[in-house]
Amino acid sequence: QVQLVESGGRLVQAGGSLRLSCAASGRTFSNYIMGWFRQAPGKEREFVAAISWSGGITEYAASVKGRFTISRDNNKNTVYLQMNSLKSEDTAVYYCAASRGSTVIVVLELYSYWGQGTQVTVSS
């Protein structure tokens, strides 16, 4: 019932910055826990960041903490992932996801809705 569409992925040099956006459909966006995941070639999809309904609680994977910032604008039905100090290891397809959980969720299986992904390639 909810559709998520990521955008903003592109080729960027190491050390650079990029902001990903995820536009959500539906009329209950603010009721969803939102998360970002990524999947590199040959690897499992992994948790990157998540944000609570109000945006007051966030969680990050250790690999991105301090470099990435997740935020949301419920009035625009959009969640963002600001990525700074990018490394080649950040190269992956990035997916946004939504969960009907009551708290921030970091477990992939607990997310019900997924976007199609956007490719981020970091060159070194």
mmCIF file of C-alpha atoms in Angstrom, residues 14-104:
data_model
loop_
_atom_site.group_PDB
_atom_site.id
_atom_site.type_symbol
_atom_site.label_atom_id
_atom_site.label_comp_id
_atom_site.label_asym_id
_atom_site.label_seq_id
_atom_site.Cartn_x
_atom_site.Cartn_y
_atom_site.Cartn_z
ATOM 1 C CA ALA A 14 36.088 9.366 -2.059
ATOM 2 C CA GLY A 15 35.818 12.052 0.571
ATOM 3 C CA GLY A 16 32.857 13.623 -1.131
ATOM 4 C CA SER A 17 29.264 13.987 -0.018
ATOM 5 C CA LEU A 18 25.927 12.867 -1.326
ATOM 6 C CA ARG A 19 22.341 13.101 -0.167
ATOM 7 C CA LEU A 20 19.861 10.381 -0.914
ATOM 8 C CA SER A 21 16.132 10.949 -0.828
ATOM 9 C CA CYS A 22 13.262 8.533 -0.448
ATOM 10 C CA ALA A 23 9.807 9.702 -1.398
ATOM 11 C CA ALA A 24 6.926 7.766 0.119
ATOM 12 C CA SER A 25 3.376 7.440 -1.058
ATOM 13 C CA GLY A 26 0.368 7.031 1.188
ATOM 14 C CA ARG A 27 -1.272 9.158 3.815
ATOM 15 C CA THR A 28 0.325 7.638 6.919
ATOM 16 C CA PHE A 29 4.016 8.235 6.298
ATOM 17 C CA SER A 30 4.566 9.784 9.709
ATOM 18 C CA ASN A 31 3.447 6.554 11.399
ATOM 19 C CA TYR A 32 6.304 4.507 9.937
ATOM 20 C CA ILE A 33 9.756 3.810 11.205
ATOM 21 C CA MET A 34 12.012 4.507 8.253
ATOM 22 C CA GLY A 35 15.318 2.882 7.525
ATOM 23 C CA TRP A 36 18.135 2.840 5.021
ATOM 24 C CA PHE A 37 19.885 -0.345 3.979
ATOM 25 C CA ARG A 38 22.549 -1.055 1.420
ATOM 26 C CA GLN A 39 23.779 -4.000 -0.565
ATOM 27 C CA ALA A 40 27.163 -4.260 -2.235
ATOM 28 C CA PRO A 41 27.853 -6.808 -4.987
ATOM 29 C CA GLY A 42 28.252 -10.274 -3.545
ATOM 30 C CA LYS A 43 27.253 -9.189 -0.051
ATOM 31 C CA GLU A 44 24.126 -9.357 2.055
ATOM 32 C CA ARG A 45 21.891 -6.371 2.448
ATOM 33 C CA GLU A 46 22.923 -4.549 5.599
ATOM 34 C CA PHE A 47 21.438 -1.990 7.935
ATOM 35 C CA VAL A 48 22.660 1.569 7.571
ATOM 36 C CA ALA A 49 20.375 3.871 9.545
ATOM 37 C CA ALA A 50 16.867 4.190 10.932
ATOM 38 C CA ILE A 51 14.693 6.970 12.275
ATOM 39 C CA SER A 52 11.626 7.059 14.485
ATOM 40 C CA TRP A 53 8.197 8.384 13.546
ATOM 41 C CA SER A 54 8.909 11.841 14.885
ATOM 42 C CA GLY A 55 12.554 11.884 13.901
ATOM 43 C CA GLY A 56 13.664 12.188 17.502
ATOM 44 C CA ILE A 57 15.386 8.817 17.684
ATOM 45 C CA THR A 58 17.982 7.592 15.218
ATOM 46 C CA GLU A 59 20.223 4.579 14.961
ATOM 47 C CA TYR A 60 23.268 3.972 12.779
ATOM 48 C CA ALA A 61 25.475 1.129 11.774
ATOM 49 C CA ALA A 62 28.935 1.446 13.273
ATOM 50 C CA SER A 63 30.445 1.667 9.809
ATOM 51 C CA VAL A 64 28.628 4.910 8.999
ATOM 52 C CA LYS A 65 28.142 6.561 12.382
ATOM 53 C CA GLY A 66 29.613 10.032 12.407
ATOM 54 C CA ARG A 67 29.575 10.241 8.622
ATOM 55 C CA PHE A 68 25.942 9.635 7.686
ATOM 56 C CA THR A 69 22.854 11.403 8.971
ATOM 57 C CA ILE A 70 19.300 10.191 8.538
ATOM 58 C CA SER A 71 16.437 12.656 8.693
ATOM 59 C CA ARG A 72 12.822 12.887 7.646
ATOM 60 C CA ASP A 73 10.324 15.502 6.639
ATOM 61 C CA ASN A 74 6.886 14.099 7.283
ATOM 62 C CA ASN A 75 5.215 17.071 5.625
ATOM 63 C CA LYS A 76 6.961 16.082 2.404
ATOM 64 C CA ASN A 77 6.684 12.329 2.966
ATOM 65 C CA THR A 78 10.416 12.086 2.464
ATOM 66 C CA VAL A 79 13.330 10.541 4.318
ATOM 67 C CA TYR A 80 16.918 11.544 3.626
ATOM 68 C CA LEU A 81 20.344 10.081 4.069
ATOM 69 C CA GLN A 82 23.125 12.641 4.113
ATOM 70 C CA MET A 83 26.418 10.910 3.413
ATOM 71 C CA ASN A 84 29.690 12.682 4.100
ATOM 72 C CA SER A 85 33.309 11.586 3.943
ATOM 73 C CA LEU A 86 32.379 8.829 1.558
ATOM 74 C CA LYS A 87 34.638 5.829 1.215
ATOM 75 C CA SER A 88 34.943 3.247 -1.514
ATOM 76 C CA GLU A 89 33.474 0.778 0.970
ATOM 77 C CA ASP A 90 30.225 2.741 0.829
ATOM 78 C CA THR A 91 29.660 1.685 -2.764
ATOM 79 C CA ALA A 92 26.359 -0.170 -2.876
ATOM 80 C CA VAL A 93 22.756 -0.027 -3.897
ATOM 81 C CA TYR A 94 20.957 1.911 -1.188
ATOM 82 C CA TYR A 95 17.398 1.040 -0.260
ATOM 83 C CA CYS A 96 14.912 2.821 1.924
ATOM 84 C CA ALA A 97 12.367 0.832 3.871
ATOM 85 C CA ALA A 98 9.355 1.363 6.108
ATOM 86 C CA SER A 99 8.160 -0.499 9.175
ATOM 87 C CA ARG A 100 5.039 -0.234 11.317
ATOM 88 C CA GLY A 101 7.099 -0.696 14.460
ATOM 89 C CA SER A 102 6.709 1.380 17.595
ATOM 90 C CA THR A 103 10.430 1.970 18.068
ATOM 91 C CA VAL A 104 13.459 2.285 15.842
#
